[in-house]
PDB file of C-alpha atoms in Angstrom:
ATOM      1  CA  MET A   1       3.881   1.582   8.230  1.00 89.00           C
ATOM      2  CA  GLU A   2       6.876   1.119   6.289  1.00 88.00           C
ATOM      3  CA  ARG A   3       6.003   4.204   4.266  1.00 88.00           C
ATOM      4  CA  LEU A   4       5.276   6.319   7.408  1.00 89.00           C
ATOM      5  CA  PHE A   5       8.562   5.057   8.700  1.00 88.00           C
ATOM      6  CA  ARG A   6      10.554   6.172   5.717  1.00 86.00           C
ATOM      7  CA  GLU A   7       8.733   9.637   5.722  1.00 85.00           C
ATOM      8  CA  THR A   8       9.506  10.075   9.325  1.00 85.00           C
ATOM      9  CA  ARG A   9      13.056   9.052   8.869  1.00 80.00           C
ATOM     10  CA  ARG A  10      13.521  11.392   5.961  1.00 77.00           C
ATOM     11  CA  HIS A  11      11.932  14.392   7.975  1.00 75.00           C
ATOM     12  CA  PHE A  12      14.406  13.757  10.908  1.00 73.00           C
ATOM     13  CA  ASP A  13      17.206  13.378   8.632  1.00 68.00           C
ATOM     14  CA  ARG A  14      16.269  16.782   7.066  1.00 65.00           C
ATOM     15  CA  LEU A  15      16.038  18.311  10.644  1.00 62.00           C
ATOM     16  CA  SER A  16      19.302  17.191  11.732  1.00 61.00           C
ATOM     17  CA  GLY A  17      21.319  18.135   8.459  1.00 59.00           C
ATOM     18  CA  GLN A  18      19.493  21.459   7.239  1.00 59.00           C
ATOM     19  CA  HIS A  19      22.930  23.078   6.259  1.00 59.00           C
ATOM     20  CA  GLN A  20      24.099  19.992   4.378  1.00 64.00           C
ATOM     21  CA  TYR A  21      20.878  19.957   2.324  1.00 61.00           C
ATOM     22  CA  LYS A  22      21.119  23.529   1.427  1.00 66.00           C
ATOM     23  CA  ARG A  23      24.889  23.299   0.579  1.00 70.00           C
ATOM     24  CA  LYS A  24      23.947  20.363  -1.516  1.00 70.00           C
ATOM     25  CA  ALA A  25      21.251  22.074  -3.321  1.00 70.00           C
ATOM     26  CA  ARG A  26      23.621  25.073  -3.988  1.00 71.00           C
ATOM     27  CA  ARG A  27      26.324  22.871  -5.123  1.00 75.00           C
ATOM     28  CA  GLU A  28      23.849  21.312  -7.690  1.00 78.00           C
ATOM     29  CA  LEU A  29      22.609  24.576  -8.943  1.00 77.00           C
ATOM     30  CA  LEU A  30      26.221  25.932  -9.348  1.00 78.00           C
ATOM     31  CA  LYS A  31      26.949  22.764 -11.234  1.00 82.00           C
ATOM     32  CA  GLN A  32      23.971  23.239 -13.481  1.00 83.00           C
ATOM     33  CA  LEU A  33      25.086  26.697 -14.250  1.00 82.00           C
ATOM     34  CA  LYS A  34      28.699  25.832 -14.793  1.00 86.00           C
ATOM     35  CA  ALA A  35      27.593  23.348 -17.354  1.00 84.00           C
ATOM     36  CA  LYS A  36      25.524  26.183 -19.193  1.00 86.00           C
ATOM     37  CA  ILE A  37      28.636  28.262 -19.089  1.00 84.00           C
ATOM     38  CA  ASP A  38      30.800  25.526 -20.656  1.00 82.00           C
ATOM     39  CA  ALA A  39      28.463  25.296 -23.366  1.00 84.00           C
ATOM     40  CA  LEU A  40      29.019  28.889 -24.433  1.00 82.00           C
ATOM     41  CA  PRO A  41      31.601  29.971 -27.159  1.00 87.00           C
ATOM     42  CA  GLN A  42      35.223  30.567 -25.696  1.00 88.00           C
ATOM     43  CA  ALA A  43      34.916  34.406 -26.772  1.00 88.00           C
ATOM     44  CA  VAL A  44      31.674  34.913 -24.837  1.00 86.00           C
ATOM     45  CA  ILE A  45      33.094  33.209 -21.703  1.00 87.00           C
ATOM     46  CA  ALA A  46      36.308  35.309 -22.051  1.00 89.00           C
ATOM     47  CA  GLU A  47      34.456  38.534 -22.496  1.00 89.00           C
ATOM     48  CA  GLY A  48      32.085  37.841 -19.667  1.00 87.00           C
ATOM     49  CA  ASN A  49      35.010  37.073 -17.350  1.00 89.00           C
ATOM     50  CA  ALA A  50      36.792  40.251 -18.177  1.00 90.00           C
ATOM     51  CA  GLY A  51      33.556  42.563 -17.969  1.00 90.00           C
ATOM     52  CA  ILE A  52      32.623  41.008 -14.450  1.00 91.00           C
ATOM     53  CA  GLU A  53      35.940  40.591 -12.673  1.00 91.00           C
ATOM     54  CA  PRO A  54      36.467  44.513 -12.004  1.00 92.00           C
ATOM     55  CA  LEU A  55      33.227  44.552 -10.342  1.00 92.00           C
ATOM     56  CA  LEU A  56      33.393  41.695  -7.815  1.00 92.00           C
ATOM     57  CA  GLU A  57      34.705  44.019  -4.903  1.00 92.00           C
ATOM     58  CA  ARG A  58      31.896  46.131  -5.189  1.00 90.00           C
ATOM     59  CA  LEU A  59      29.366  43.209  -5.440  1.00 93.00           C
ATOM     60  CA  LYS A  60      31.030  41.579  -2.294  1.00 92.00           C
ATOM     61  CA  ALA A  61      30.554  44.889  -0.575  1.00 91.00           C
ATOM     62  CA  VAL A  62      26.833  44.974  -1.268  1.00 91.00           C
ATOM     63  CA  ALA A  63      26.430  41.262  -0.321  1.00 92.00           C
ATOM     64  CA  ARG A  64      28.226  41.711   2.865  1.00 90.00           C
ATOM     65  CA  ARG A  65      25.939  44.759   3.718  1.00 88.00           C
ATOM     66  CA  GLU A  66      22.646  42.938   2.753  1.00 90.00           C
ATOM     67  CA  LEU A  67      23.552  39.704   4.673  1.00 90.00           C
ATOM     68  CA  ALA A  68      24.387  41.734   7.865  1.00 86.00           C
ATOM     69  CA  TYR A  69      20.885  43.233   7.904  1.00 86.00           C
ATOM     70  CA  LEU A  70      19.101  40.009   7.105  1.00 87.00           C
ATOM     71  CA  ARG A  71      20.938  38.274   9.810  1.00 87.00           C
ATOM     72  CA  ALA A  72      20.262  41.256  12.413  1.00 82.00           C
ATOM     73  CA  VAL A  73      16.697  40.775  12.024  1.00 82.00           C
ATOM     74  CA  GLY A  74      16.743  36.829  12.131  1.00 81.00           C
ATOM     75  CA  ASP A  75      15.750  36.242   8.489  1.00 83.00           C
ATOM     76  CA  LEU A  76      19.065  34.294   7.969  1.00 83.00           C
ATOM     77  CA  PRO A  77      21.291  32.134  10.197  1.00 79.00           C
ATOM     78  CA  MET A  78      24.686  33.715  11.196  1.00 80.00           C
ATOM     79  CA  ASP A  79      26.818  31.214   9.569  1.00 77.00           C
ATOM     80  CA  TYR A  80      24.938  30.687   5.894  1.00 81.00           C
ATOM     81  CA  PRO A  81      25.016  31.751   3.280  1.00 84.00           C
ATOM     82  CA  THR A  82      28.442  33.334   3.148  1.00 87.00           C
ATOM     83  CA  VAL A  83      29.180  36.396   1.083  1.00 90.00           C
ATOM     84  CA  GLN A  84      31.288  34.021  -1.191  1.00 89.00           C
ATOM     85  CA  ASP A  85      28.047  31.868  -1.644  1.00 88.00           C
ATOM     86  CA  VAL A  86      25.715  34.457  -3.017  1.00 90.00           C
ATOM     87  CA  VAL A  87      28.557  36.128  -5.098  1.00 92.00           C
ATOM     88  CA  ASP A  88      29.468  32.994  -6.673  1.00 90.00           C
ATOM     89  CA  GLU A  89      25.753  32.322  -7.501  1.00 90.00           C
ATOM     90  CA  ALA A  90      25.060  35.799  -8.903  1.00 91.00           C
ATOM     91  CA  VAL A  91      28.402  35.644 -11.080  1.00 91.00           C
ATOM     92  CA  ALA A  92      27.512  32.422 -12.502  1.00 90.00           C
ATOM     93  CA  ALA A  93      24.025  33.432 -13.343  1.00 90.00           C
ATOM     94  CA  ALA A  94      25.418  36.475 -15.037  1.00 90.00           C
ATOM     95  CA  ARG A  95      27.845  34.769 -17.068  1.00 90.00           C
ATOM     96  CA  VAL A  96      25.176  32.257 -18.267  1.00 89.00           C
ATOM     97  CA  SER A  97      23.150  35.204 -19.475  1.00 87.00           C
ATOM     98  CA  TRP A  98      26.130  37.290 -20.704  1.00 87.00           C
ATOM     99  CA  VAL A  99      25.183  39.872 -23.475  1.00 85.00           C
ATOM    100  CA  SER A 100      28.106  41.162 -25.434  1.00 85.00           C
ATOM    101  CA  GLY A 101      28.364  44.780 -25.809  1.00 84.00           C
ATOM    102  CA  ARG A 102      26.892  46.061 -22.456  1.00 87.00           C
ATOM    103  CA  ASP A 103      28.609  48.730 -20.374  1.00 89.00           C
ATOM    104  CA  GLU A 104      29.989  48.288 -16.787  1.00 91.00           C
ATOM    105  CA  ASP A 105      26.877  49.940 -15.330  1.00 92.00           C
ATOM    106  CA  ALA A 106      24.591  47.609 -16.968  1.00 92.00           C
ATOM    107  CA  VAL A 107      26.832  44.505 -16.109  1.00 92.00           C
ATOM    108  CA  TYR A 108      26.924  45.803 -12.475  1.00 93.00           C
ATOM    109  CA  ARG A 109      23.174  46.228 -12.308  1.00 93.00           C
ATOM    110  CA  GLN A 110      22.556  42.453 -13.641  1.00 93.00           C
ATOM    111  CA  LEU A 111      24.881  41.094 -10.927  1.00 93.00           C
ATOM    112  CA  LEU A 112      22.925  43.083  -8.155  1.00 94.00           C
ATOM    113  CA  LYS A 113      19.743  41.823  -9.556  1.00 94.00           C
ATOM    114  CA  ASN A 114      21.118  38.127  -9.509  1.00 93.00           C
ATOM    115  CA  LEU A 115      22.658  38.831  -6.059  1.00 94.00           C
ATOM    116  CA  PHE A 116      19.369  39.807  -4.400  1.00 94.00           C
ATOM    117  CA  LYS A 117      17.571  36.986  -6.093  1.00 92.00           C
ATOM    118  CA  ALA A 118      20.139  34.535  -4.772  1.00 91.00           C
ATOM    119  CA  ILE A 119      19.629  36.101  -1.190  1.00 91.00           C
ATOM    120  CA  ASP A 120      15.862  36.043  -1.265  1.00 90.00           C
ATOM    121  CA  ARG A 121      15.652  32.392  -1.963  1.00 87.00           C
ATOM    122  CA  GLU A 122      18.039  31.732   1.101  1.00 86.00           C
ATOM    123  CA  VAL A 123      15.676  33.825   2.954  1.00 86.00           C
ATOM    124  CA  ALA A 124      12.543  31.879   1.778  1.00 83.00           C
ATOM    125  CA  ALA A 125      14.167  28.702   2.500  1.00 77.00           C
ATOM    126  CA  SER A 126      15.148  29.672   5.761  1.00 75.00           C
ATOM    127  CA  ARG A 127      11.602  30.703   6.804  1.00 68.00           C
ATOM    128  CA  VAL A 128      10.257  27.321   5.673  1.00 54.00           C
ATOM    129  CA  TYR A 129      12.135  25.997   8.600  1.00 46.00           C
ATOM    130  CA  GLN A 130      12.124  28.982  11.131  1.00 45.00           C
ATOM    131  CA  GLU A 131       9.855  26.834  13.468  1.00 49.00           C
ATOM    132  CA  SER A 132      12.118  23.794  13.090  1.00 53.00           C
ATOM    133  CA  VAL A 133      14.962  23.270  15.524  1.00 55.00           C
ATOM    134  CA  PRO A 134      17.769  21.162  14.185  1.00 57.00           C
ATOM    135  CA  LEU A 135      18.563  18.218  16.286  1.00 58.00           C
ATOM    136  CA  ASP A 136      22.249  19.025  16.304  1.00 61.00           C
ATOM    137  CA  ALA A 137      21.791  22.689  17.123  1.00 58.00           C
ATOM    138  CA  PRO A 138      23.407  24.135  20.300  1.00 64.00           C
ATOM    139  CA  ALA A 139      21.146  24.735  23.210  1.00 62.00           C
ATOM    140  CA  PRO A 140      19.484  28.005  23.352  1.00 59.00           C
ATOM    141  CA  ALA A 141      21.035  30.941  25.700  1.00 61.00           C
ATOM    142  CA  ASP A 142      20.023  31.321  29.296  1.00 61.00           C
ATOM    143  CA  ALA A 143      16.903  33.732  28.993  1.00 56.00           C
ATOM    144  CA  MET A 144      18.039  35.445  32.049  1.00 58.00           C
ATOM    145  CA  GLN A 145      21.541  36.215  30.747  1.00 61.00           C
ATOM    146  CA  GLN A 146      20.117  37.399  27.635  1.00 57.00           C
ATOM    147  CA  ALA A 147      17.695  39.996  29.739  1.00 57.00           C
ATOM    148  CA  GLU A 148      20.774  41.091  31.748  1.00 54.00           C
ATOM    149  CA  SER A 149      22.775  41.477  28.475  1.00 56.00           C
ATOM    150  CA  MET A 150      20.120  43.638  26.912  1.00 53.00           C
ATOM    151  CA  VAL A 151      19.863  46.190  29.705  1.00 51.00           C
ATOM    152  CA  GLU A 152      23.685  45.811  30.461  1.00 51.00           C
ATOM    153  CA  GLU A 153      23.277  44.927  34.076  1.00 50.00           C
ATOM    154  CA  GLU A 154      26.221  42.605  34.050  1.00 49.00           C
ATOM    155  CA  ILE A 155      28.439  45.662  33.405  1.00 48.00           C
ATOM    156  CA  TYR A 156      27.076  47.242  36.597  1.00 49.00           C
ATOM    157  CA  GLU A 157      27.359  44.033  38.815  1.00 50.00           C
ATOM    158  CA  TYR A 158      31.033  44.386  38.500  1.00 49.00           C
ATOM    159  CA  TYR A 159      31.636  48.197  37.715  1.00 47.00           C
ATOM    160  CA  GLN A 160      30.168  51.193  39.607  1.00 50.00           C
ATOM    161  CA  PRO A 161      30.464  54.291  37.390  1.00 49.00           C
ATOM    162  CA  ASP A 162      32.434  56.921  38.927  1.00 51.00           C
ATOM    163  CA  GLU A 163      34.807  59.764  37.741  1.00 50.00           C
ATOM    164  CA  GLU A 164      37.622  57.351  37.146  1.00 49.00           C
ATOM    165  CA  LEU A 165      35.883  54.879  35.054  1.00 47.00           C
ATOM    166  CA  SER A 166      37.048  54.893  31.440  1.00 51.00           C
ATOM    167  CA  LEU A 167      35.868  53.249  28.150  1.00 47.00           C
ATOM    168  CA  ALA A 168      38.475  50.614  28.738  1.00 48.00           C
ATOM    169  CA  ASP A 169      37.174  49.367  31.743  1.00 48.00           C
ATOM    170  CA  VAL A 170      33.924  48.135  30.200  1.00 46.00           C
ATOM    171  CA  LEU A 171      35.420  46.607  26.978  1.00 46.00           C
ATOM    172  CA  PRO A 172      36.116  43.120  26.818  1.00 47.00           C
ATOM    173  CA  ALA A 173      39.800  42.236  27.456  1.00 49.00           C
ATOM    174  CA  GLU A 174      40.430  40.796  24.070  1.00 46.00           C
ATOM    175  CA  GLY A 175      39.145  43.933  22.313  1.00 46.00           C
ATOM    176  CA  PHE A 176      41.240  46.276  24.275  1.00 47.00           C
ATOM    177  CA  ASP A 177      44.648  47.398  23.134  1.00 54.00           C
ATOM    178  CA  PRO A 178      46.708  49.054  26.138  1.00 53.00           C
ATOM    179  CA  GLU A 179      49.072  50.669  23.707  1.00 58.00           C
ATOM    180  CA  ALA A 180      46.252  52.283  21.653  1.00 57.00           C
ATOM    181  CA  SER A 181      45.203  55.909  22.726  1.00 60.00           C
ATOM    182  CA  GLU A 182      41.737  56.436  24.363  1.00 67.00           C
ATOM    183  CA  PRO A 183      39.266  57.378  21.589  1.00 65.00           C
ATOM    184  CA  SER A 184      38.191  60.878  21.486  1.00 70.00           C
ATOM    185  CA  GLN A 185      34.597  61.879  22.234  1.00 66.00           C
ATOM    186  CA  ALA A 186      34.120  62.696  18.615  1.00 67.00           C
ATOM    187  CA  GLU A 187      34.981  59.141  17.578  1.00 68.00           C
ATOM    188  CA  ILE A 188      32.710  57.610  20.267  1.00 70.00           C
ATOM    189  CA  ASP A 189      29.727  59.732  18.962  1.00 64.00           C
ATOM    190  CA  ALA A 190      30.294  58.833  15.492  1.00 67.00           C
ATOM    191  CA  ALA A 191      30.571  55.246  16.117  1.00 70.00           C
ATOM    192  CA  SER A 192      27.303  55.499  18.421  1.00 71.00           C
ATOM    193  CA  GLU A 193      25.562  57.101  15.502  1.00 68.00           C
ATOM    194  CA  GLN A 194      26.427  54.588  12.904  1.00 71.00           C
ATOM    195  CA  ALA A 195      25.366  51.943  15.402  1.00 75.00           C
ATOM    196  CA  PHE A 196      21.801  53.792  15.735  1.00 74.00           C
ATOM    197  CA  ALA A 197      21.784  54.280  12.020  1.00 74.00           C
ATOM    198  CA  PHE A 198      22.113  50.558  11.582  1.00 78.00           C
ATOM    199  CA  GLU A 199      19.265  49.691  13.791  1.00 80.00           C
ATOM    200  CA  VAL A 200      17.312  52.043  12.330  1.00 81.00           C
ATOM    201  CA  LEU A 201      17.736  50.663   8.613  1.00 83.00           C
ATOM    202  CA  LYS A 202      17.294  47.127  10.040  1.00 82.00           C
ATOM    203  CA  ASP A 203      13.747  48.011  11.016  1.00 83.00           C
ATOM    204  CA  LEU A 204      12.975  49.154   7.281  1.00 86.00           C
ATOM    205  CA  PRO A 205      11.297  46.531   4.792  1.00 89.00           C
ATOM    206  CA  ILE A 206      13.675  44.833   2.556  1.00 90.00           C
ATOM    207  CA  GLY A 207      12.622  46.689  -0.388  1.00 91.00           C
ATOM    208  CA  TRP A 208      12.514  50.057   1.122  1.00 91.00           C
ATOM    209  CA  ARG A 209      16.321  49.451   2.547  1.00 90.00           C
ATOM    210  CA  ARG A 210      17.711  48.109  -0.656  1.00 91.00           C
ATOM    211  CA  SER A 211      16.208  50.948  -2.722  1.00 92.00           C
ATOM    212  CA  LEU A 212      17.403  53.645  -0.227  1.00 89.00           C
ATOM    213  CA  LEU A 213      20.813  52.178   0.081  1.00 89.00           C
ATOM    214  CA  LEU A 214      21.215  51.843  -3.689  1.00 91.00           C
ATOM    215  CA  ALA A 215      20.108  55.357  -4.178  1.00 90.00           C
ATOM    216  CA  GLU A 216      22.377  56.849  -1.435  1.00 85.00           C
ATOM    217  CA  LEU A 217      25.455  54.507  -1.466  1.00 85.00           C
ATOM    218  CA  ASP A 218      25.572  53.380  -5.008  1.00 86.00           C
ATOM    219  CA  ALA A 219      24.252  56.786  -6.629  1.00 87.00           C
ATOM    220  CA  MET A 220      21.497  54.961  -8.518  1.00 90.00           C
ATOM    221  CA  ASN A 221      18.538  56.474 -10.028  1.00 92.00           C
ATOM    222  CA  ALA A 222      15.084  55.020 -10.097  1.00 93.00           C
ATOM    223  CA  ALA A 223      15.373  53.567 -13.392  1.00 94.00           C
ATOM    224  CA  ALA A 224      18.336  51.527 -12.284  1.00 94.00           C
ATOM    225  CA  ILE A 225      17.016  50.449  -8.994  1.00 93.00           C
ATOM    226  CA  ALA A 226      13.674  49.376 -10.699  1.00 94.00           C
ATOM    227  CA  GLU A 227      15.504  47.109 -13.218  1.00 93.00           C
ATOM    228  CA  ILE A 228      17.793  45.859  -9.986  1.00 93.00           C
ATOM    229  CA  LEU A 229      14.655  44.947  -7.840  1.00 92.00           C
ATOM    230  CA  ASP A 230      12.290  43.975 -10.752  1.00 92.00           C
ATOM    231  CA  ILE A 231       9.775  46.674  -9.957  1.00 92.00           C
ATOM    232  CA  THR A 232       8.175  49.702 -11.593  1.00 94.00           C
ATOM    233  CA  GLU A 233      10.074  52.880 -11.691  1.00 93.00           C
ATOM    234  CA  GLU A 234       7.214  54.718  -9.913  1.00 94.00           C
ATOM    235  CA  ARG A 235       7.477  52.050  -7.052  1.00 94.00           C
ATOM    236  CA  ALA A 236      11.366  52.594  -6.932  1.00 94.00           C
ATOM    237  CA  GLN A 237      10.865  56.234  -6.351  1.00 93.00           C
ATOM    238  CA  GLN A 238       8.267  55.725  -3.757  1.00 94.00           C
ATOM    239  CA  TRP A 239      10.191  53.213  -1.975  1.00 94.00           C
ATOM    240  CA  VAL A 240      13.254  55.713  -1.815  1.00 91.00           C
ATOM    241  CA  MET A 241      11.054  58.544  -0.692  1.00 91.00           C
ATOM    242  CA  GLN A 242       9.290  56.319   2.115  1.00 91.00           C
ATOM    243  CA  ALA A 243      12.434  54.912   3.358  1.00 89.00           C
ATOM    244  CA  ASN A 244      14.184  58.150   3.407  1.00 87.00           C
ATOM    245  CA  ALA A 245      11.420  59.907   5.376  1.00 88.00           C
ATOM    246  CA  PHE A 246      11.431  57.061   7.772  1.00 88.00           C
ATOM    247  CA  VAL A 247      15.098  57.159   8.461  1.00 85.00           C
ATOM    248  CA  TYR A 248      15.332  61.091   8.480  1.00 84.00           C
ATOM    249  CA  ALA A 249      12.503  60.851  11.167  1.00 85.00           C
ATOM    250  CA  ARG A 250      14.368  58.471  13.441  1.00 84.00           C
ATOM    251  CA  LEU A 251      17.525  60.124  13.177  1.00 79.00           C
ATOM    252  CA  THR A 252      16.075  63.524  13.779  1.00 81.00           C
ATOM    253  CA  ASP A 253      14.280  62.172  17.043  1.00 79.00           C
ATOM    254  CA  ALA A 254      17.592  61.013  18.095  1.00 73.00           C
ATOM    255  CA  GLY A 255      19.315  64.314  17.242  1.00 74.00           C
ATOM    256  CA  ILE A 256      21.763  62.896  14.651  1.00 70.00           C
ATOM    257  CA  VAL A 257      20.295  64.829  11.686  1.00 61.00           C
ATOM    258  CA  GLY A 258      18.292  67.866  11.216  1.00 59.00           C
ATOM    259  CA  MET A 259      18.831  71.368   9.822  1.00 45.00           C
ATOM    260  CA  GLU A 260      17.501  72.929  13.073  1.00 47.00           C
ATOM    261  CA  THR A 261      20.443  71.133  15.053  1.00 43.00           C
ATOM    262  CA  GLY A 262      23.231  71.766  12.283  1.00 43.00           C
ATOM    263  CA  ARG A 263      23.824  68.129  12.385  1.00 46.00           C
ATOM    264  CA  VAL A 264      24.926  65.951   9.176  1.00 48.00           C
ATOM    265  CA  SER A 265      22.492  64.804   6.570  1.00 57.00           C
ATOM    266  CA  VAL A 266      20.929  61.317   6.114  1.00 63.00           C
ATOM    267  CA  SER A 267      23.188  60.945   3.145  1.00 66.00           C
ATOM    268  CA  ALA A 268      26.151  61.545   5.148  1.00 64.00           C
ATOM    269  CA  VAL A 269      25.110  58.988   7.656  1.00 63.00           C
ATOM    270  CA  LEU A 270      24.498  56.439   5.397  1.00 65.00           C
ATOM    271  CA  ARG A 271      27.669  56.733   3.723  1.00 63.00           C
ATOM    272  CA  ALA A 272      29.346  56.145   6.906  1.00 60.00           C
ATOM    273  CA  LEU A 273      27.968  52.605   6.978  1.00 57.00           C
ATOM    274  CA  ARG A 274      29.881  51.594   4.112  1.00 59.00           C
TER     275      ARG A 274
END
């Protein structure tokens, strides 16, 4: 009975403080990595810092992009991990395994590889508890309100579209700047296309999406993608082709791309998502 009581209490403690457990585990991991870094020669530490520092903004951009997609599909919670969390872990791992003489591209590929591994660990950890509800979690949103929001019925409960209705009428008050000029139709169309492209990419398998974005946004070849994602070069080529075909088909159906319509290319749409 005492053993069962201890196990039950430990289980409920874990449910009520999942974020604290995860943050504690991350701090322990970073502490271990820091100890390994401190054991390296000072010349190696200085060289590693100098080689990694110029690449941090590019790395943060990729981390921000990847976390956005994973949160959009529900693989990660909205508040954890942060961009800085996964970047710190990727940088620390790169500093531990620093090899002198590598060029900037090789360092960047290693950072990306570490970044994706750090994010994948968080995804795996979140999936373990995806059916558990933390005891301190807020109450779920009202199902009827969610349904209305999905079909935008709430807008039409208060606004009846007519010739005088403008974009400002349906924007939340905090997001409307009365001094700003009304966006042009081209700007509205571009924003809609980007939003649709984001939804399309969100539906891709993780490996396909990473391969496509690395190829299109980071201009990497199949060999570099294979190194980063720890797969064969043949599979990297296959993932890029499959992802590109899927995205092209969806964007073509929506009239966003296509030679017959004279619209922009898939690459141009993806670059707009930077």
